[in-house]
PDB file of C-alpha atoms in Angstrom:
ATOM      1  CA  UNK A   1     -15.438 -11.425 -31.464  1.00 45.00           C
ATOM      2  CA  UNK A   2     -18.351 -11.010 -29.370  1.00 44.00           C
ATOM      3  CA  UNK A   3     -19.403  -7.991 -26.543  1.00 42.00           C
ATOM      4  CA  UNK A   4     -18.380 -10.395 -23.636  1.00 42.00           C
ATOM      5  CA  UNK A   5     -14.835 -11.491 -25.208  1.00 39.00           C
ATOM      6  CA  UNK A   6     -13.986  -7.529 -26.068  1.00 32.00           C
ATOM      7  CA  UNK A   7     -14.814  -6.527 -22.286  1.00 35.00           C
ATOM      8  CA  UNK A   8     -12.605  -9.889 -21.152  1.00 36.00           C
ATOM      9  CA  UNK A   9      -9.720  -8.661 -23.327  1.00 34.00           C
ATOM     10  CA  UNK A  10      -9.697  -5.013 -22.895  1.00 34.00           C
ATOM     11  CA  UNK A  11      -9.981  -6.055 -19.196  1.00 38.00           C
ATOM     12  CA  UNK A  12      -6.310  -8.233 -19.432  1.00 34.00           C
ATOM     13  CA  UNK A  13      -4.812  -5.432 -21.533  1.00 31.00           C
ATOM     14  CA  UNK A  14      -5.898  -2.960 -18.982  1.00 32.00           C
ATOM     15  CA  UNK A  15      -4.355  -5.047 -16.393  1.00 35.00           C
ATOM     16  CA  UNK A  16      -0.841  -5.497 -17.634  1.00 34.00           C
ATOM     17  CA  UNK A  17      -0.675  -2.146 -18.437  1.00 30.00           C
ATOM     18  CA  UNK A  18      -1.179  -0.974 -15.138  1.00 30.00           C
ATOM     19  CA  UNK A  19      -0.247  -3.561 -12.511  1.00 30.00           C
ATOM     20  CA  UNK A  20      -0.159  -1.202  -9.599  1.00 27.00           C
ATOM     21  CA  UNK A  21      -4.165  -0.661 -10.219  1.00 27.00           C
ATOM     22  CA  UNK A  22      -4.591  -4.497  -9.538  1.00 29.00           C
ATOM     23  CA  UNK A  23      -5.373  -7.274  -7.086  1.00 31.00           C
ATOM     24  CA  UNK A  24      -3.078  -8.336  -4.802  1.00 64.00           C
ATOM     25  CA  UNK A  25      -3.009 -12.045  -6.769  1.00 73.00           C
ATOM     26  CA  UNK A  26      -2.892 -14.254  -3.826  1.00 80.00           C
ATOM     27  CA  UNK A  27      -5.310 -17.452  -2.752  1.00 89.00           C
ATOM     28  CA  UNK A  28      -6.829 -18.506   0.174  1.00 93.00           C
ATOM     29  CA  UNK A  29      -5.446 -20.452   2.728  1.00 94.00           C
ATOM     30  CA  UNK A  30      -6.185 -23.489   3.733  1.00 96.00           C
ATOM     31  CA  UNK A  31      -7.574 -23.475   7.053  1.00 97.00           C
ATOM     32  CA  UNK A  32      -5.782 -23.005  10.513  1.00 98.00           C
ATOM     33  CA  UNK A  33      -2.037 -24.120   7.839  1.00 97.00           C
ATOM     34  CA  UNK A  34      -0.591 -21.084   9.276  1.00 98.00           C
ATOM     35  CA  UNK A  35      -1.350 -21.498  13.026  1.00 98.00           C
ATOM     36  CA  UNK A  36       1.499 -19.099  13.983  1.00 98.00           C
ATOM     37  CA  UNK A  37      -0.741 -16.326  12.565  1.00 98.00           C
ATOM     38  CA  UNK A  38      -2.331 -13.203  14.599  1.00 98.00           C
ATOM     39  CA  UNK A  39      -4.714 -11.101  13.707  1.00 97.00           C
ATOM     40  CA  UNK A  40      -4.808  -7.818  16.316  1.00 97.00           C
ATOM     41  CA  UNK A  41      -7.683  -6.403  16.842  1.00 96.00           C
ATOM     42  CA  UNK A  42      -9.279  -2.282  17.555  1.00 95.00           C
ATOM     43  CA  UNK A  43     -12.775  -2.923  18.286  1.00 92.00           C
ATOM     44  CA  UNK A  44     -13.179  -6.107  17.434  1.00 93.00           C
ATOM     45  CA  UNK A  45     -11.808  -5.226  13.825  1.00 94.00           C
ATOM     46  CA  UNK A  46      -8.725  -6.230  12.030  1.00 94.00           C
ATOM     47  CA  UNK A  47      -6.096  -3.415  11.729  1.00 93.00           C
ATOM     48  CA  UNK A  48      -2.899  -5.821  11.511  1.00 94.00           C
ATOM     49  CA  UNK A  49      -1.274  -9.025  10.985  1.00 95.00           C
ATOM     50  CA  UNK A  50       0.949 -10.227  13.371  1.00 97.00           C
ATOM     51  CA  UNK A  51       3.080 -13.667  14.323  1.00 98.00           C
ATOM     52  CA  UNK A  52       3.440 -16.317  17.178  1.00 98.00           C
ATOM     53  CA  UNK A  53       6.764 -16.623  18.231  1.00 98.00           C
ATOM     54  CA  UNK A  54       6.451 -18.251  21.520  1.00 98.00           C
ATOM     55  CA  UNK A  55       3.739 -18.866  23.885  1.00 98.00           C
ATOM     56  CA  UNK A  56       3.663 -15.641  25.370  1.00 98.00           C
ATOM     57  CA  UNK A  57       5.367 -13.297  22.163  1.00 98.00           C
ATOM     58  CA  UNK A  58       3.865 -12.021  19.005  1.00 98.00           C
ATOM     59  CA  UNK A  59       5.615 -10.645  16.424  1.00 98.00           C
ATOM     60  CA  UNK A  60       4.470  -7.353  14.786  1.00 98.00           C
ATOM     61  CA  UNK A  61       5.229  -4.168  12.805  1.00 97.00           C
ATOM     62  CA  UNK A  62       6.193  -0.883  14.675  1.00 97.00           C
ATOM     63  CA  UNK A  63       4.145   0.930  12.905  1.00 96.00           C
ATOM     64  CA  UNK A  64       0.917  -0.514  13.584  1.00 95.00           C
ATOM     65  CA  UNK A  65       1.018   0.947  16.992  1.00 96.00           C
ATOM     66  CA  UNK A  66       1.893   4.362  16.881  1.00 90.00           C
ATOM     67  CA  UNK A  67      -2.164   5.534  17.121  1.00 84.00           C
ATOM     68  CA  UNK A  68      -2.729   3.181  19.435  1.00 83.00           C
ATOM     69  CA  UNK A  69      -1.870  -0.169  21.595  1.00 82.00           C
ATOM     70  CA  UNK A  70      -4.968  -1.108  23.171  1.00 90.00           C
ATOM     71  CA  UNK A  71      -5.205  -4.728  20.570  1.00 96.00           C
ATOM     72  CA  UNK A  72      -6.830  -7.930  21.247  1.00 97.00           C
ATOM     73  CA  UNK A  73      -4.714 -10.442  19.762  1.00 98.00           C
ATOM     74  CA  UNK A  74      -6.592 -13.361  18.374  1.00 98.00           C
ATOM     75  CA  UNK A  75      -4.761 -16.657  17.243  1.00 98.00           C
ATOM     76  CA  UNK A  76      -5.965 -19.823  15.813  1.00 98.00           C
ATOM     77  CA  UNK A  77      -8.393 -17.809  13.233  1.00 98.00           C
ATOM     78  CA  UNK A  78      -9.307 -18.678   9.542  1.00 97.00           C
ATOM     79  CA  UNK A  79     -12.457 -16.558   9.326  1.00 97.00           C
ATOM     80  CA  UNK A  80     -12.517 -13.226  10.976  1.00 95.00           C
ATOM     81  CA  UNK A  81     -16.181 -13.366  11.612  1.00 95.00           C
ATOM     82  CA  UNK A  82     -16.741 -16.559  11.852  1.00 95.00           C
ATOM     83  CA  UNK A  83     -17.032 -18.344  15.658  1.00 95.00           C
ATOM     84  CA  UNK A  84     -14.080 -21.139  15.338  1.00 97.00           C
ATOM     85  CA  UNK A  85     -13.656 -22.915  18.758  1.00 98.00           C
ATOM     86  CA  UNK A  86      -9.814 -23.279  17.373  1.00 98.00           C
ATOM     87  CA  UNK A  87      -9.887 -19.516  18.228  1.00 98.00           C
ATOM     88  CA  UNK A  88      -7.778 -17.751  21.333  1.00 98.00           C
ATOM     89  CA  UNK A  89      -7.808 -14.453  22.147  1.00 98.00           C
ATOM     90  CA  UNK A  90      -5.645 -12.157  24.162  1.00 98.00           C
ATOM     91  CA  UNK A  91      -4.970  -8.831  25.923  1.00 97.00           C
ATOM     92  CA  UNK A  92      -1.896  -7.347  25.405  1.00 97.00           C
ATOM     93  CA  UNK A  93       0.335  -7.160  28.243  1.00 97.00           C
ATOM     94  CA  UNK A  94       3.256  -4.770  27.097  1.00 97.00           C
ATOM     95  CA  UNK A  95       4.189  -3.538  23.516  1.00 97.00           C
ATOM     96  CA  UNK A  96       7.834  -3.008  22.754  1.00 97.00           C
ATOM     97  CA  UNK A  97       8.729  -1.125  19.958  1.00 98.00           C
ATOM     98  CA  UNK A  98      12.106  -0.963  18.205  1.00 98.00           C
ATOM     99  CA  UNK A  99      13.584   2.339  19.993  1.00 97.00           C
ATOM    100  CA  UNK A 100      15.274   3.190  16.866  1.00 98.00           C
ATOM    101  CA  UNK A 101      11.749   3.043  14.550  1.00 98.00           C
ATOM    102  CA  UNK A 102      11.727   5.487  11.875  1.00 96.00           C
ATOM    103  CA  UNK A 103       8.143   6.826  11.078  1.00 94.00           C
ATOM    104  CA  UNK A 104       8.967   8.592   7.900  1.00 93.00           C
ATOM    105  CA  UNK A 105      10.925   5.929   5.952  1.00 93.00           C
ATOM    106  CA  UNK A 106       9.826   3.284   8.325  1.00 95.00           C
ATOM    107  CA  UNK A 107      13.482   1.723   9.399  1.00 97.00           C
ATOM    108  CA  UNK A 108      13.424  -1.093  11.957  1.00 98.00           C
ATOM    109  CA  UNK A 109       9.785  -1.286  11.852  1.00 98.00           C
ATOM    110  CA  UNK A 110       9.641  -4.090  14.281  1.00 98.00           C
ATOM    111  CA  UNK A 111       7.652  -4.740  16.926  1.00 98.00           C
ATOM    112  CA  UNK A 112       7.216  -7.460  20.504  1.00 98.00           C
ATOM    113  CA  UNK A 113       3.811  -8.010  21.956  1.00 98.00           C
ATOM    114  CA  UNK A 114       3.812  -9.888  25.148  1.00 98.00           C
ATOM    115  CA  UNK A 115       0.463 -11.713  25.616  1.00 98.00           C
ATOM    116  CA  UNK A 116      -1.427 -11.481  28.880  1.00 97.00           C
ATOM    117  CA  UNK A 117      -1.295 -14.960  29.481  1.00 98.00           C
ATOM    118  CA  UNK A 118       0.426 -18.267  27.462  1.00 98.00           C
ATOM    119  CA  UNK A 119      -1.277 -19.986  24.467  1.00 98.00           C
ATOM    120  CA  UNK A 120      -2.247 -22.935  24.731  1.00 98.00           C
ATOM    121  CA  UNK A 121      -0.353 -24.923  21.948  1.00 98.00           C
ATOM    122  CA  UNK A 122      -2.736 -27.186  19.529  1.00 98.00           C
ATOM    123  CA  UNK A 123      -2.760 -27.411  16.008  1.00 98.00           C
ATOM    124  CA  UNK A 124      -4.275 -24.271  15.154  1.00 98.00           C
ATOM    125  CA  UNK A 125      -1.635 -22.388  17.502  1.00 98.00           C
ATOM    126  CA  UNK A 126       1.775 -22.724  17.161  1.00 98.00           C
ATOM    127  CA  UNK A 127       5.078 -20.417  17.373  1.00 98.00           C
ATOM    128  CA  UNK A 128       7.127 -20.336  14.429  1.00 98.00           C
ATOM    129  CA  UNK A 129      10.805 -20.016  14.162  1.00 98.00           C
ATOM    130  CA  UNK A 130      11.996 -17.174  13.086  1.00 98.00           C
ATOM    131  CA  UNK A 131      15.514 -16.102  11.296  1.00 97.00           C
ATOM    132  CA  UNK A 132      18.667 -15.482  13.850  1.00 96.00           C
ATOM    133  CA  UNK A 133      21.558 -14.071  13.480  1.00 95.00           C
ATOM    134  CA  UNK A 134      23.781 -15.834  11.314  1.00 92.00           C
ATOM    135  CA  UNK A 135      21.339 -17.676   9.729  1.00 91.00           C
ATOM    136  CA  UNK A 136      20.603 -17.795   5.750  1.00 91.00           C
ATOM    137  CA  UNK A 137      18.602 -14.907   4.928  1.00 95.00           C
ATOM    138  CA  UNK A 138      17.006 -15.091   1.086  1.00 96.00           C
ATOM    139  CA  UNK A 139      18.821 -13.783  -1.997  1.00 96.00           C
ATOM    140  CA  UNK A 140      17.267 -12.370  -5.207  1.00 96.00           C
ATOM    141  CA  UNK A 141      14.890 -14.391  -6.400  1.00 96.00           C
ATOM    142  CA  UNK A 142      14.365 -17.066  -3.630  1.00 97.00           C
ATOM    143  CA  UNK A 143      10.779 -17.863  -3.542  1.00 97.00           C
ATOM    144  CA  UNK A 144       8.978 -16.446  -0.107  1.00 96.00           C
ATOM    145  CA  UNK A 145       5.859 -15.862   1.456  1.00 94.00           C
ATOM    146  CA  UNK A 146       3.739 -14.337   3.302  1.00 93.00           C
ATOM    147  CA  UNK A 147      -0.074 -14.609   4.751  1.00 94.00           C
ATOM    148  CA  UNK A 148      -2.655 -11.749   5.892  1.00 93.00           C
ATOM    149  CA  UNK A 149      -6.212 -10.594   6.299  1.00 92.00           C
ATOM    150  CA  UNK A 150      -5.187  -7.538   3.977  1.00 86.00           C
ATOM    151  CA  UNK A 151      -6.921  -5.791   1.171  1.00 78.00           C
ATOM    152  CA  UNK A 152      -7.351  -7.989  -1.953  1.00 72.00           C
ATOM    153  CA  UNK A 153      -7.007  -4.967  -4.203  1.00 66.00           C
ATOM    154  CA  UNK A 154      -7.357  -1.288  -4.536  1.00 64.00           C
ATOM    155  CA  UNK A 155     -10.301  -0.800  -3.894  1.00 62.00           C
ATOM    156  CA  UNK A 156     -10.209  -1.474  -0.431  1.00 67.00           C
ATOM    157  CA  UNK A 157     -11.882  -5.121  -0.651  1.00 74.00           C
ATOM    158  CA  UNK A 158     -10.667  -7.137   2.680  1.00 79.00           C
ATOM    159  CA  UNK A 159     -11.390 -11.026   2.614  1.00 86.00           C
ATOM    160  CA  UNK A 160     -13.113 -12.810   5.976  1.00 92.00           C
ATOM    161  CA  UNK A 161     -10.375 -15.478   5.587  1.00 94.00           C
ATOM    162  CA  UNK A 162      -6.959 -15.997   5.281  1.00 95.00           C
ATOM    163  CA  UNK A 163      -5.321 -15.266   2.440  1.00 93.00           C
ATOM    164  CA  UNK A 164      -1.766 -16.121   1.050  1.00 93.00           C
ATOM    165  CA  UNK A 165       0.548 -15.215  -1.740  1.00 91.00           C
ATOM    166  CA  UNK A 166       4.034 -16.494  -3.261  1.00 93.00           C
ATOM    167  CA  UNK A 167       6.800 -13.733  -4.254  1.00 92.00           C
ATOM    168  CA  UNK A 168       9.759 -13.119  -4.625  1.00 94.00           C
ATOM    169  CA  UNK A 169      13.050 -11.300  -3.551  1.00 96.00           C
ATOM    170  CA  UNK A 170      13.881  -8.342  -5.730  1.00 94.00           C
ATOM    171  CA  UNK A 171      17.362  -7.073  -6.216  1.00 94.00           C
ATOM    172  CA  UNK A 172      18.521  -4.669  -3.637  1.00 94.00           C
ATOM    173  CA  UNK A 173      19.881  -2.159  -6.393  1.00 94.00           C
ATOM    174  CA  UNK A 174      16.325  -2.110  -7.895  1.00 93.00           C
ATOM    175  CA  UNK A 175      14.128  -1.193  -4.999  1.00 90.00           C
ATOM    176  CA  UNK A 176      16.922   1.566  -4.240  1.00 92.00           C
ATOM    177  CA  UNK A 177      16.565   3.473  -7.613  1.00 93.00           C
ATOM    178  CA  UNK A 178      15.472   7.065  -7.441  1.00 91.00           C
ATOM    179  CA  UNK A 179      11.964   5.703  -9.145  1.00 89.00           C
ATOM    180  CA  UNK A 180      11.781   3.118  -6.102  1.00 91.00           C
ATOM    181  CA  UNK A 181      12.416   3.659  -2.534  1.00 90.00           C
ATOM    182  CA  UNK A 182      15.459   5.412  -2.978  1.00 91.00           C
ATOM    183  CA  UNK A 183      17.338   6.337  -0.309  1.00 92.00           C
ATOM    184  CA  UNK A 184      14.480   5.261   2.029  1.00 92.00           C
ATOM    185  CA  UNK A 185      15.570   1.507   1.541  1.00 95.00           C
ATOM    186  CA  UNK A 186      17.501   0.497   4.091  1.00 96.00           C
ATOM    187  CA  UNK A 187      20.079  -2.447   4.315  1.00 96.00           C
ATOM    188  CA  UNK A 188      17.258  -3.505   7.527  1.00 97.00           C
ATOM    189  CA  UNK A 189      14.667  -3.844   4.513  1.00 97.00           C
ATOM    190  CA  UNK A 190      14.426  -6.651   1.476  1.00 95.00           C
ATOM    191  CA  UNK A 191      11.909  -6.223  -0.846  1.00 93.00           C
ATOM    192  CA  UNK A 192       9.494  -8.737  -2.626  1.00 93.00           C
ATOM    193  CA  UNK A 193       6.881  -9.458  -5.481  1.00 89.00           C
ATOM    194  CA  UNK A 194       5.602 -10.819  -8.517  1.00 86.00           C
ATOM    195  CA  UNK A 195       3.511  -9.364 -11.470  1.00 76.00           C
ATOM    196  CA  UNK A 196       0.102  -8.388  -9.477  1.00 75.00           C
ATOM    197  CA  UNK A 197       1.078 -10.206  -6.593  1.00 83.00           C
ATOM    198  CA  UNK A 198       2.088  -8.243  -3.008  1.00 75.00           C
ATOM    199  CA  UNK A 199       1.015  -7.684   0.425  1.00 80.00           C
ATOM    200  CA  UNK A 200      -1.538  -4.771   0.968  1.00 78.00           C
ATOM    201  CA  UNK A 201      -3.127  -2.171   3.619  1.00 76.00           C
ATOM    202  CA  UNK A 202      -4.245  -5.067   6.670  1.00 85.00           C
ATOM    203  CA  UNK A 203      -1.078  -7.442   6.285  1.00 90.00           C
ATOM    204  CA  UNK A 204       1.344  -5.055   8.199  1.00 92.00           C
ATOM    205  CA  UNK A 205       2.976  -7.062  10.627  1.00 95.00           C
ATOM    206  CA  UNK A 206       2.493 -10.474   9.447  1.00 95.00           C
ATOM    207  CA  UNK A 207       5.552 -12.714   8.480  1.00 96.00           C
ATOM    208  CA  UNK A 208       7.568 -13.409   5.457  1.00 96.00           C
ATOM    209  CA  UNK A 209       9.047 -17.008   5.083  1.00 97.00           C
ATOM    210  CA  UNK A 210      11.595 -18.900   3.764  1.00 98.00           C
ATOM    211  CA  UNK A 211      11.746 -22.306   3.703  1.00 96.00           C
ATOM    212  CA  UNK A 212       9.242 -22.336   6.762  1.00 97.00           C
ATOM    213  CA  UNK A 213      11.128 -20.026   8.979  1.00 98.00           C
ATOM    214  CA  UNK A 214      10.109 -16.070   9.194  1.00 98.00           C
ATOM    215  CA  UNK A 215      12.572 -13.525   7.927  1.00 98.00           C
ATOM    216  CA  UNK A 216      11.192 -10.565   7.746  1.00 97.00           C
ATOM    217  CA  UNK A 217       7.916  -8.787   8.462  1.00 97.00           C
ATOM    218  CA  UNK A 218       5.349  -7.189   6.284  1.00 94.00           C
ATOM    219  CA  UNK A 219       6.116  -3.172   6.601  1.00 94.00           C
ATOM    220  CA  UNK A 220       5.051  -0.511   3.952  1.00 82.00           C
ATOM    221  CA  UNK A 221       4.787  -0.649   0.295  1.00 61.00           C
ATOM    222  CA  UNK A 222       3.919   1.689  -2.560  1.00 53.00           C
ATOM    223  CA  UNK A 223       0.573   3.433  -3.194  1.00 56.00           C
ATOM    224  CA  UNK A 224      -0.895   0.893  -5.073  1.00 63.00           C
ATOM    225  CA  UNK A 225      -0.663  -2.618  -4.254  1.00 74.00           C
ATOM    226  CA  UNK A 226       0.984  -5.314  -6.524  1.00 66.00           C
ATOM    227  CA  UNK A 227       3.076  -2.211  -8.236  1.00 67.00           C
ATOM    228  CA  UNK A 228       6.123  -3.471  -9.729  1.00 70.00           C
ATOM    229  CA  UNK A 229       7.884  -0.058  -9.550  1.00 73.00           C
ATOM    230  CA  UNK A 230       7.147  -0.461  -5.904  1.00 82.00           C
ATOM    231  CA  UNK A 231       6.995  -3.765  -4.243  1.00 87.00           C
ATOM    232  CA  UNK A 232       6.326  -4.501  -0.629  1.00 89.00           C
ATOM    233  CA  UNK A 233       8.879  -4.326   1.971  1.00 92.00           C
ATOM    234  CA  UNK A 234       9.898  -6.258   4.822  1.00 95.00           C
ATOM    235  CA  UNK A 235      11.917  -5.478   7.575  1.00 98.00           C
ATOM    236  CA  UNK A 236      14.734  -8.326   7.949  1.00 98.00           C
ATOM    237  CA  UNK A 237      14.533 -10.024  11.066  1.00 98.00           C
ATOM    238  CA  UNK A 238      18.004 -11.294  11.516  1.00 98.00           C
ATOM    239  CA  UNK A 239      19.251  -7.773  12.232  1.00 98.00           C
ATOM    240  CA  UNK A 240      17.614  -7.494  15.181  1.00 98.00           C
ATOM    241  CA  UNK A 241      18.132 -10.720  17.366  1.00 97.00           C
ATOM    242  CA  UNK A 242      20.341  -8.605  20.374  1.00 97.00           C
ATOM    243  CA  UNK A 243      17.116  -6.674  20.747  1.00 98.00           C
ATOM    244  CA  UNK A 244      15.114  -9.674  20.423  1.00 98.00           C
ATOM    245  CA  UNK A 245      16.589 -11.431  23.035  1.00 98.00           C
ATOM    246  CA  UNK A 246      16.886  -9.037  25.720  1.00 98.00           C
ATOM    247  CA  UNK A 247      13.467  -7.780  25.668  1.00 98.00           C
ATOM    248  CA  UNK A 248      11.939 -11.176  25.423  1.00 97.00           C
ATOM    249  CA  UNK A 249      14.212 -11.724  29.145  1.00 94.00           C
ATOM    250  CA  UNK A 250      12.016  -9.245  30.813  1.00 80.00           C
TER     251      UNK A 250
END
């Protein structure tokens, strides 16, 4: 075989041999689709994902504010650089983080932004529902997904648009093996992927769905993104609808 084909083929080998070194796997969006998506903001940069719940609540990772709170949270994006006049952006009122967040194995990593002021509803910004109490969380193997500005691969490339994958839910005995999460994975995390497809550094905060609703949100993962030995994990939304509902009342 020729130069070109040997490169191609020691390039696949390479791959499946060592998924965790890989990219992420996902596609890009098509435009303004996900118009419950956030993107918040340090300095005019990304940092993390977040989700439009109502017209005054975002959705959001604990985690992604422990260095610092001082966001602007920008809705109705495709392209981070790009001027879109479907594009709103916000100051952030008041941050709530789960009072019983766990920085070292990152337990109810869940976050509520209040916005300064209400969205303005159109089709490029729009709440979506998210899992209650009660409701029908996804087993093993149900097909989710979830949508970011995070790093395509490794190597720290981050795409100027939207970007979206397909996984799916791993068994909970799996990601709690000793070579996993171990005892780190709680029963407030799932955990989800495919062969070189995951979530990476930049997604934090953005939503999982199921069948169109959000049940969980995009928390911490492994190294290496699109590892199989360690997946990404989302904290499950439906455990937390008590706290939900009594902050969003103040």
């Amino acid at each position: 075989m020729g130069s070109l084909q040997v490169i191609l083929a020691s390039a696949l080998c390479y791959a499946f041999l060592l998924p965790g070194e890989c990219i992420t796997g996902g596609k890009e969006s098509t435009p303004h689709s996900r118009p419950y998506m956030a993107s918040l903001q340090l300095e005019g940069k990304h940092n993390c994902g977040g989700f439009l719940i109502s017209r005054e609540w975002v959705m959001s990772a604990a985690h992604c504010f422990q260095d610092s709170s001082n966001y602007k949270i920008v809705l109705g994006a495709h392209s981070l650089s790009q001027e879109e006049d479907t594009k709103q952006t916000f100051d952030v009122a008041a941050v709530y983080n789960h009072p019983d967040f766990n920085i070292n194995n990152y337990d109810n990593d869940i976050a509520l932004v209040k916005l300064s002021q209400s969205v303005t509803e159109t089709d490029a910004v729009k709440p979506v529902k998210f899992q209650r109490s009660g409701g029908s969380d996804p087993g093993t193997d149900a097909s989710v997904e979830t949508a970011g500005w995070g790093k395509l691969d490794n190597l720290g490339n981050r795409p100027d648009k939207l970007h979206e994958v397909t996984v799916a839910v791993i068994k909970r005995r799996t990601c709690g093996r000793s070579n996993s999460y171990g005892e780190s994975f709680t029963t407030n995390m799932l955990c989800a992927g495919k062969q070189l497809k995951d979530t990476c550094d930049g997604d934090s905060g953005g939503p999982l769905l199921y069948n169109g609703i959000a049940v969980g949100i995009t928390s911490n993962g492994g190294r290496s993104c699109g590892s199989t030995r360690k997946p990404g994990l989302y904290t499950i939304i439906s455990h937390y609808d008590d706290w939900i509902t009594s902050t969003m009342s103040q």
